[in-house]
Amino acid sequence: MLARVANNLFWMGRYIERTEHLARFLSVNYFTSLDAPDELSRSRQFVLRSTMYMSANEIIDSHKVLDEEEILFNVGLNIDKPYSILNAFTNAHENARSSRDLISTELFECVNRINHTIKGYPADKFVKSGLHDFTSLVIQSASEIRSKIKSTLLHDEVYAIIMLGIYIERALQVSRIINSKLSDAAAAKVIHGDETDGSYQWATLLKCVSAYDMMRRYYKKTPVRASTLEFLILNSKCPRSIKNCLSQINKYITIISKDNFAAKDSAAFLIGKMKADFDYKLMEDIDENLEVFTGELIDQLILIAEKLENNYFNISDVAVSKKQTQKQVLK
Amino acid sequence: MKDTNNFPLFSTYEFNPKLYDELFNENNKIREIYKTLYDLFSSYSVEEYNRLNTQAKASFFNLGITFQVYGEKEVKEQIFPFDLFPRIINNKEWTTIEKGVLQRSKALNLFLWDLYHDQKIIKQGIVPLDLINSSVNFLPQMKGLDPPEGIYNHISGTDLIKHSDGNYYVLEDNIRCPSGVSYVVGNRNAVKHTLFGVFNQYNAHTVVDYGSKLLETMESVKPKGVDAPVCVIITPGVYNSAYYEHSFLAKQMGVVLVEGRDLFVENNFVYMRTIYGPEKVDVIYRRVDDLFIDPLVFRKDSMLGVPGLFSAYQKGNVTLINAPGTGVADDKAVYTYMPQIIKYYLDEEPILNNVHTYHCSRKDELSYVLENVDKLVIKPVDESGGYGISIGNRLTKEEIETVKKTIIAEPRKYIAQPIMSLSTHPTYIEGNESFESRHVDLRTFTLLGKDIDFVLKGGLTRVALKKGNLIVNSSQGGGSKDTWVLKK
């Protein structure tokens, strides 16, 4: 497989996964806040700030009054904002298009059709009444695309690289969602003290990762801080837990890595080491310094993604695509 | 108003009895071959047909069989106009077409070999030296080079028309990078999905075998000493209007689609950069024009090609499909010598007719052309895509004078042909909600490999959507149709 195309496929996987998390966070965070138990969590300004923190990684000055429709448009359909859902999906589509000879017709048609739908979604409708409709559409679309990836592609290196993209992005997004909700919970605690119904923040966090129902099934108790974080970080059965993502990343890196013993500092080595570390991690090891832990987790995942690019998709000597046109029309 | 205008989908169907209408004969009767199709179409209401048409168009859109229009801010995707009424070619006519286009492709191949070697045809005075010397598409770098198996034009696209006399004439041979074959398959799928009931009643040849034949062709011309050749297609990239076709062909053949930046040359061998390091490449179907393939030899500013590619080709370490320099033979001035070229190399009479052509480079013919611009089509010899064509009877007096001046300035650059009357075919005109007769031509696709002579049984019927327009090229707003070649 061409290194350039491998890079495109990796990023296709990442952007598909990213759109889903952006959409789900936006929707869950917004809709659960409408009838939140405490005043702060119900506050529009608080919700919009939390949305911007997760989508754009931006902490907005607390004096600034945010305009709801503007924020929703920016994170949803504003093509000029690199963090918008539209932009993420456009990137997924562009990456699919430049590797369309390698992926199945079914997969490309699916990505392409969804691209038309998302691009054509009326911005006006979205900010006024379409928030739920649009985000559901994006969430379902990501599932549909993943199902085409799983069921119509050869399970070879092409597949492994897309899956690597998906799971690295998933681990990153889940870490960022945890991070953002930890900070929301801390803010609520400062204002309302211990009176706040803590389970509200933890339930929201679980819903943001579509893990609420299964968490209830697993623990049979109302979610609290420790059980929620344990489920999302260390539970090997939860499909979106960090631990599970790492084990998937490890599985797919073995498919593309031809060495039985990964070289020190290679992507495969780092992933294996991180996975081994997680296998024996306990909640009590990380509970005290959770913010630090999630921060480091994000850094490590970014480092792995960079190593992957260096090890397999090294395109530093490949010229940047230019729109040079030869005078070659459809004759 | 004729009886046939009573059917909703044919309410405005008219045809010029002086032309060959493929649906109606001169007595205004349906031609036998179209009867089943016509019965089906005339049973539809406008609403029903519009629904089918919309579905078919949506399928092209969803599959991304599109080209991009770059606006100031956003990129718009558009489908190529497509018409659901298929064109049918009976077996007898097809047999002639098939033999005829193969004959031409083979003759052109021998012509190219000769031009880049001994130039016997010139020495014997059959083709003038000036024709080659003045052609910008003649590549001196190709002189004396022997392409594997002696094949230059592995892929040829021949454009044919059906004249009012009911015979096929060749308008052009395209042996550089003829495109359009992906639309043949795309159109067929759309028509099968939409008109499955009636498709069944016609016994038409399949068109899906093109990809495997193309791969066989590529493998058959592998460089010496290579066992299992690695074949790739090189594309100018996603911004090229034919990118869909490039990716389609790569997928059909299961080969890698590369861009120039994915390849590099070392010690005169070509490699692609894969996730496991360099992999040698043996056969390249290049959809990049001659002048862009290698910045070291041709255009220095090319970012689409591969530095060193041409020298790897010269050493015989990689095969290029088509060979560089084929453009010299699909020049429209060379076209006029096709009967002589066929006779010279194959000792055969041409199976397909050539349209009579006047060379503006010859003094007596030039004066005929200048006096009769209004009765002629004037074409630049080295343009493609329907650019620069003037159709005499459409021009105003001033425009005729301008054309005359342009010809006089550079007579070698122009040829003239009588205005041919392309046959007409029922084509749905959305504005009028009815089928109307529109001019069509046919592009066939021929493959030449070692022991491979293949003509795709079908082809791209191109249709000029504007009433009375004779230029069918997609770059001039033309559409296309599925083409059914019948087995019996």
Tab-separated table of C-alpha atoms in Angstrom, chain A residues 1-6 79-80 93-94 96-106 108-110 112-113 115-116 119 157 161 255-258 311-314 317-331, chain B residues 61-64 68 70 73 77 80 176-177 179-180 183 236 238-241 243-244 247 250-251 255-259 261-262 272-276 287-289 292 299 301-304 383-385 387 443 462 473-475:
chain	number	residue	atom	x	y	z
A	1	MET	CA	0.000	0.000	0.000
A	2	LEU	CA	1.221	3.487	-0.827
A	3	ALA	CA	2.431	5.419	2.194
A	4	ARG	CA	0.493	8.497	1.109
A	5	VAL	CA	-2.716	6.522	0.763
A	6	ALA	CA	-2.136	4.772	4.102
A	79	ILE	CA	-16.896	25.150	7.181
A	80	ASP	CA	-14.453	27.893	8.164
A	93	HIS	CA	-14.674	12.414	2.626
A	94	GLU	CA	-11.611	13.970	0.983
A	96	ALA	CA	-11.817	8.563	1.240
A	97	ARG	CA	-11.897	10.139	-2.204
A	98	SER	CA	-8.145	10.128	-2.570
A	99	SER	CA	-8.014	6.437	-1.684
A	100	ARG	CA	-11.160	5.337	-3.431
A	101	ASP	CA	-9.373	2.770	-5.568
A	102	LEU	CA	-8.519	0.843	-2.390
A	103	ILE	CA	-11.804	0.946	-0.536
A	104	SER	CA	-14.981	-0.810	-1.651
A	105	THR	CA	-17.554	0.856	-3.855
A	106	GLU	CA	-20.094	0.294	-1.070
A	108	PHE	CA	-17.231	5.029	-0.843
A	109	GLU	CA	-20.849	5.364	-1.886
A	110	CYS	CA	-21.871	5.449	1.765
A	112	ASN	CA	-20.162	10.111	-0.425
A	113	ARG	CA	-23.920	10.007	0.082
A	115	ASN	CA	-21.207	13.866	2.634
A	116	HIS	CA	-23.894	15.232	0.322
A	119	LYS	CA	-23.058	19.440	3.258
A	157	GLU	CA	-3.367	-3.757	6.197
A	161	ILE	CA	-4.822	1.174	9.237
A	255	ILE	CA	-1.284	-6.670	11.658
A	256	ILE	CA	0.761	-3.976	9.962
A	257	SER	CA	3.972	-4.361	11.945
A	258	LYS	CA	6.042	-7.138	10.442
A	311	ASN	CA	6.997	4.486	10.926
A	312	TYR	CA	4.510	3.753	8.180
A	313	PHE	CA	3.168	6.808	6.417
A	314	ASN	CA	6.381	8.696	6.118
A	317	ASP	CA	9.689	13.370	0.917
A	318	VAL	CA	6.367	13.266	-0.928
A	319	ALA	CA	5.549	16.635	-2.423
A	320	VAL	CA	2.436	18.403	-1.265
A	321	SER	CA	-0.489	18.003	-3.631
A	322	LYS	CA	-0.803	20.922	-5.978
A	323	LYS	CA	-3.609	21.774	-8.270
A	324	GLN	CA	-1.482	21.763	-11.387
A	325	THR	CA	-3.649	21.035	-14.352
A	326	GLN	CA	-2.469	19.562	-17.550
A	327	LYS	CA	-4.596	20.559	-20.458
A	328	GLN	CA	-6.400	17.277	-20.347
A	329	VAL	CA	-10.126	17.571	-20.607
A	330	LEU	CA	-12.600	14.769	-21.014
A	331	LYS	CA	-12.095	14.501	-24.692
B	61	PHE	CA	-24.365	11.495	-7.576
B	62	ASN	CA	-24.172	9.075	-4.653
B	63	LEU	CA	-21.561	6.934	-6.346
B	64	GLY	CA	-19.497	10.049	-6.910
B	68	GLN	CA	-15.899	19.089	-9.626
B	70	TYR	CA	-14.289	24.980	-8.420
B	73	LYS	CA	-15.260	29.396	-2.016
B	77	GLU	CA	-19.957	18.395	-7.602
B	80	PHE	CA	-22.211	14.382	-16.363
B	176	ARG	CA	-3.177	9.765	-26.321
B	177	CYS	CA	-5.281	9.271	-23.194
B	179	SER	CA	-11.256	8.827	-21.631
B	180	GLY	CA	-14.873	7.929	-21.075
B	183	TYR	CA	-19.083	6.145	-18.123
B	236	PRO	CA	-2.742	13.820	-12.036
B	238	VAL	CA	-8.143	14.180	-7.225
B	239	TYR	CA	-8.490	17.583	-8.858
B	240	ASN	CA	-8.427	16.140	-12.367
B	241	SER	CA	-11.825	16.025	-14.039
B	243	TYR	CA	-10.204	11.303	-11.458
B	244	TYR	CA	-13.321	9.200	-11.079
B	247	SER	CA	-9.937	5.368	-9.560
B	250	ALA	CA	-7.655	0.992	-10.730
B	251	LYS	CA	-10.389	-0.655	-8.694
B	255	VAL	CA	-4.026	-2.210	-9.207
B	256	VAL	CA	-2.606	0.733	-7.291
B	257	LEU	CA	-3.582	4.254	-8.274
B	258	VAL	CA	-0.532	6.443	-7.842
B	259	GLU	CA	0.285	10.103	-8.239
B	261	ARG	CA	4.762	12.093	-5.970
B	262	ASP	CA	4.292	8.430	-4.958
B	272	MET	CA	6.523	3.457	-5.425
B	273	ARG	CA	6.675	4.505	-1.788
B	274	THR	CA	4.684	1.979	0.216
B	275	ILE	CA	4.213	1.534	3.946
B	276	TYR	CA	6.952	-1.109	3.851
B	287	ARG	CA	-3.249	9.364	-17.466
B	288	VAL	CA	-0.762	12.192	-17.432
B	289	ASP	CA	0.020	13.848	-20.761
B	292	PHE	CA	4.094	16.253	-17.922
B	299	ARG	CA	8.147	20.299	-19.088
B	301	ASP	CA	7.701	22.767	-14.162
B	302	SER	CA	5.622	19.584	-14.130
B	303	MET	CA	4.596	18.476	-10.667
B	304	LEU	CA	2.465	15.639	-12.010
B	383	GLU	CA	-6.862	20.533	-30.184
B	384	SER	CA	-9.145	18.110	-28.428
B	385	GLY	CA	-12.319	18.342	-26.439
B	387	TYR	CA	-12.277	23.353	-28.697
B	443	ARG	CA	-16.674	6.463	-29.096
B	462	ARG	CA	-22.294	11.034	-26.750
B	473	ASN	CA	-17.985	16.665	-26.209
B	474	SER	CA	-18.660	16.745	-22.502
B	475	SER	CA	-16.508	19.844	-22.183
